[in-house]
Amino acid sequence: MAEYRGQELQDKLAEAGLSDWKGGSDSITAKYLTGDFATGLDLVNRLGAAAEEANHHPDITLTYPVVEVVLTSHDTGAVTERDLTLAATFSDIAAGADISADRNGQSS
């Protein structure tokens, strides 16, 4: 299984059109601006269902008014195709719910 880190990870994110996501040393992160807690909770439930279906489980933080998602493949200690595929699914779910990503903010 291919593992992505550093510039290679940045290149893969750009190549895949995953502008919602920022690469870290061993993970990718997205922040979704939900605007309120109820919308955030609904998004978390949708993301959770997709994660269960993919059998790949992110770290998700729900706060008012942001949902932060961190994806990594714990078994490799890096980002893999599983993460990139699930990131694309999550981006599609958020876009379908008309929820924007915070592309300028910092990961917490």
mmCIF file of C-alpha atoms in Angstrom:
data_model
loop_
_atom_site.group_PDB
_atom_site.id
_atom_site.type_symbol
_atom_site.label_atom_id
_atom_site.label_comp_id
_atom_site.label_asym_id
_atom_site.label_seq_id
_atom_site.Cartn_x
_atom_site.Cartn_y
_atom_site.Cartn_z
ATOM 1 C CA MET A 1 0.000 0.000 0.000
ATOM 2 C CA ALA A 2 1.448 3.356 -1.046
ATOM 3 C CA GLU A 3 2.182 5.800 1.773
ATOM 4 C CA TYR A 4 2.238 9.564 1.241
ATOM 5 C CA ARG A 5 4.110 12.153 3.268
ATOM 6 C CA GLY A 6 5.636 15.570 2.717
ATOM 7 C CA GLN A 7 5.629 17.017 -0.781
ATOM 8 C CA GLU A 8 4.371 13.780 -2.280
ATOM 9 C CA LEU A 9 1.289 14.074 -0.051
ATOM 10 C CA GLN A 10 0.768 17.706 -1.070
ATOM 11 C CA ASP A 11 1.039 16.690 -4.712
ATOM 12 C CA LYS A 12 -1.481 13.845 -4.263
ATOM 13 C CA LEU A 13 -3.983 16.206 -2.592
ATOM 14 C CA ALA A 14 -3.659 18.689 -5.454
ATOM 15 C CA GLU A 15 -3.806 15.944 -8.082
ATOM 16 C CA ALA A 16 -7.001 14.562 -6.529
ATOM 17 C CA GLY A 17 -8.588 18.029 -6.306
ATOM 18 C CA LEU A 18 -8.907 17.738 -2.528
ATOM 19 C CA SER A 19 -8.720 21.463 -1.804
ATOM 20 C CA ASP A 20 -10.729 20.982 1.423
ATOM 21 C CA TRP A 21 -7.793 19.065 2.906
ATOM 22 C CA LYS A 22 -4.415 20.103 4.333
ATOM 23 C CA GLY A 23 -1.529 17.673 4.599
ATOM 24 C CA GLY A 24 0.325 17.148 7.856
ATOM 25 C CA SER A 25 3.291 14.959 8.713
ATOM 26 C CA ASP A 26 1.215 11.761 8.847
ATOM 27 C CA SER A 27 -2.387 12.833 8.301
ATOM 28 C CA ILE A 28 -4.743 15.078 6.355
ATOM 29 C CA THR A 29 -7.183 17.500 7.966
ATOM 30 C CA ALA A 30 -10.306 19.357 6.873
ATOM 31 C CA LYS A 31 -12.398 21.885 8.767
ATOM 32 C CA TYR A 32 -16.009 22.341 7.746
ATOM 33 C CA LEU A 33 -17.825 25.561 8.650
ATOM 34 C CA THR A 34 -21.223 24.283 9.735
ATOM 35 C CA GLY A 35 -22.463 27.547 11.248
ATOM 36 C CA ASP A 36 -24.352 25.870 14.076
ATOM 37 C CA PHE A 37 -24.231 22.797 16.271
ATOM 38 C CA ALA A 38 -27.245 20.996 14.759
ATOM 39 C CA THR A 39 -25.816 21.252 11.230
ATOM 40 C CA GLY A 40 -22.472 20.042 12.543
ATOM 41 C CA LEU A 41 -24.084 17.071 14.248
ATOM 42 C CA ASP A 42 -25.902 16.133 11.050
ATOM 43 C CA LEU A 43 -22.628 16.349 9.115
ATOM 44 C CA VAL A 44 -20.842 14.190 11.699
ATOM 45 C CA ASN A 45 -23.570 11.561 11.382
ATOM 46 C CA ARG A 46 -23.240 11.543 7.586
ATOM 47 C CA LEU A 47 -19.455 11.348 7.733
ATOM 48 C CA GLY A 48 -19.662 8.592 10.332
ATOM 49 C CA ALA A 49 -21.972 6.526 8.143
ATOM 50 C CA ALA A 50 -19.577 6.883 5.199
ATOM 51 C CA ALA A 51 -16.627 5.938 7.423
ATOM 52 C CA GLU A 52 -18.443 2.833 8.640
ATOM 53 C CA GLU A 53 -19.280 1.859 5.072
ATOM 54 C CA ALA A 54 -15.606 2.251 4.110
ATOM 55 C CA ASN A 55 -14.445 0.512 7.308
ATOM 56 C CA HIS A 56 -11.960 3.354 7.789
ATOM 57 C CA HIS A 57 -12.400 5.575 10.800
ATOM 58 C CA PRO A 58 -11.304 9.215 11.120
ATOM 59 C CA ASP A 59 -10.936 11.405 14.168
ATOM 60 C CA ILE A 60 -13.855 13.837 14.108
ATOM 61 C CA THR A 61 -14.248 16.850 16.402
ATOM 62 C CA LEU A 62 -17.624 18.576 16.613
ATOM 63 C CA THR A 63 -17.710 22.093 18.017
ATOM 64 C CA TYR A 64 -19.850 25.130 17.505
ATOM 65 C CA PRO A 65 -19.575 26.053 14.555
ATOM 66 C CA VAL A 66 -16.937 23.730 13.040
ATOM 67 C CA VAL A 67 -16.438 20.042 12.320
ATOM 68 C CA GLU A 68 -12.786 19.044 12.054
ATOM 69 C CA VAL A 69 -11.817 15.743 10.451
ATOM 70 C CA VAL A 70 -8.408 14.068 10.602
ATOM 71 C CA LEU A 71 -7.623 11.070 8.409
ATOM 72 C CA THR A 72 -4.602 8.793 8.671
ATOM 73 C CA SER A 73 -3.919 5.114 8.219
ATOM 74 C CA HIS A 74 -2.832 4.150 11.725
ATOM 75 C CA ASP A 75 -1.470 0.808 10.538
ATOM 76 C CA THR A 76 1.089 2.570 8.306
ATOM 77 C CA GLY A 77 1.593 5.833 10.205
ATOM 78 C CA ALA A 78 0.986 7.741 6.979
ATOM 79 C CA VAL A 79 -1.677 8.836 4.530
ATOM 80 C CA THR A 80 -2.701 6.126 2.058
ATOM 81 C CA GLU A 81 -5.161 5.764 -0.802
ATOM 82 C CA ARG A 82 -7.808 4.773 1.777
ATOM 83 C CA ASP A 83 -7.503 8.237 3.304
ATOM 84 C CA LEU A 84 -7.589 10.037 -0.024
ATOM 85 C CA THR A 85 -10.651 8.076 -1.137
ATOM 86 C CA LEU A 86 -12.513 8.761 2.105
ATOM 87 C CA ALA A 87 -11.449 12.423 2.000
ATOM 88 C CA ALA A 88 -13.037 12.740 -1.443
ATOM 89 C CA THR A 89 -16.230 11.132 -0.135
ATOM 90 C CA PHE A 90 -16.292 13.490 2.844
ATOM 91 C CA SER A 91 -15.738 16.515 0.587
ATOM 92 C CA ASP A 92 -18.648 15.391 -1.585
ATOM 93 C CA ILE A 93 -20.894 14.928 1.465
ATOM 94 C CA ALA A 94 -20.075 18.405 2.773
ATOM 95 C CA ALA A 95 -20.555 20.014 -0.642
ATOM 96 C CA GLY A 96 -23.879 18.200 -1.073
ATOM 97 C CA ALA A 97 -25.006 19.646 2.257
ATOM 98 C CA ASP A 98 -23.834 23.128 1.133
ATOM 99 C CA ILE A 99 -21.179 23.214 3.875
ATOM 100 C CA SER A 100 -17.958 25.037 3.039
ATOM 101 C CA ALA A 101 -14.471 24.067 4.091
ATOM 102 C CA ASP A 102 -12.235 26.488 5.963
ATOM 103 C CA ARG A 103 -9.382 26.539 3.451
ATOM 104 C CA ASN A 104 -7.527 29.373 5.160
ATOM 105 C CA GLY A 105 -7.704 28.315 8.809
ATOM 106 C CA GLN A 106 -5.137 26.463 10.812
ATOM 107 C CA SER A 107 -5.605 22.931 12.075
ATOM 108 C CA SER A 108 -5.970 22.689 15.801
#
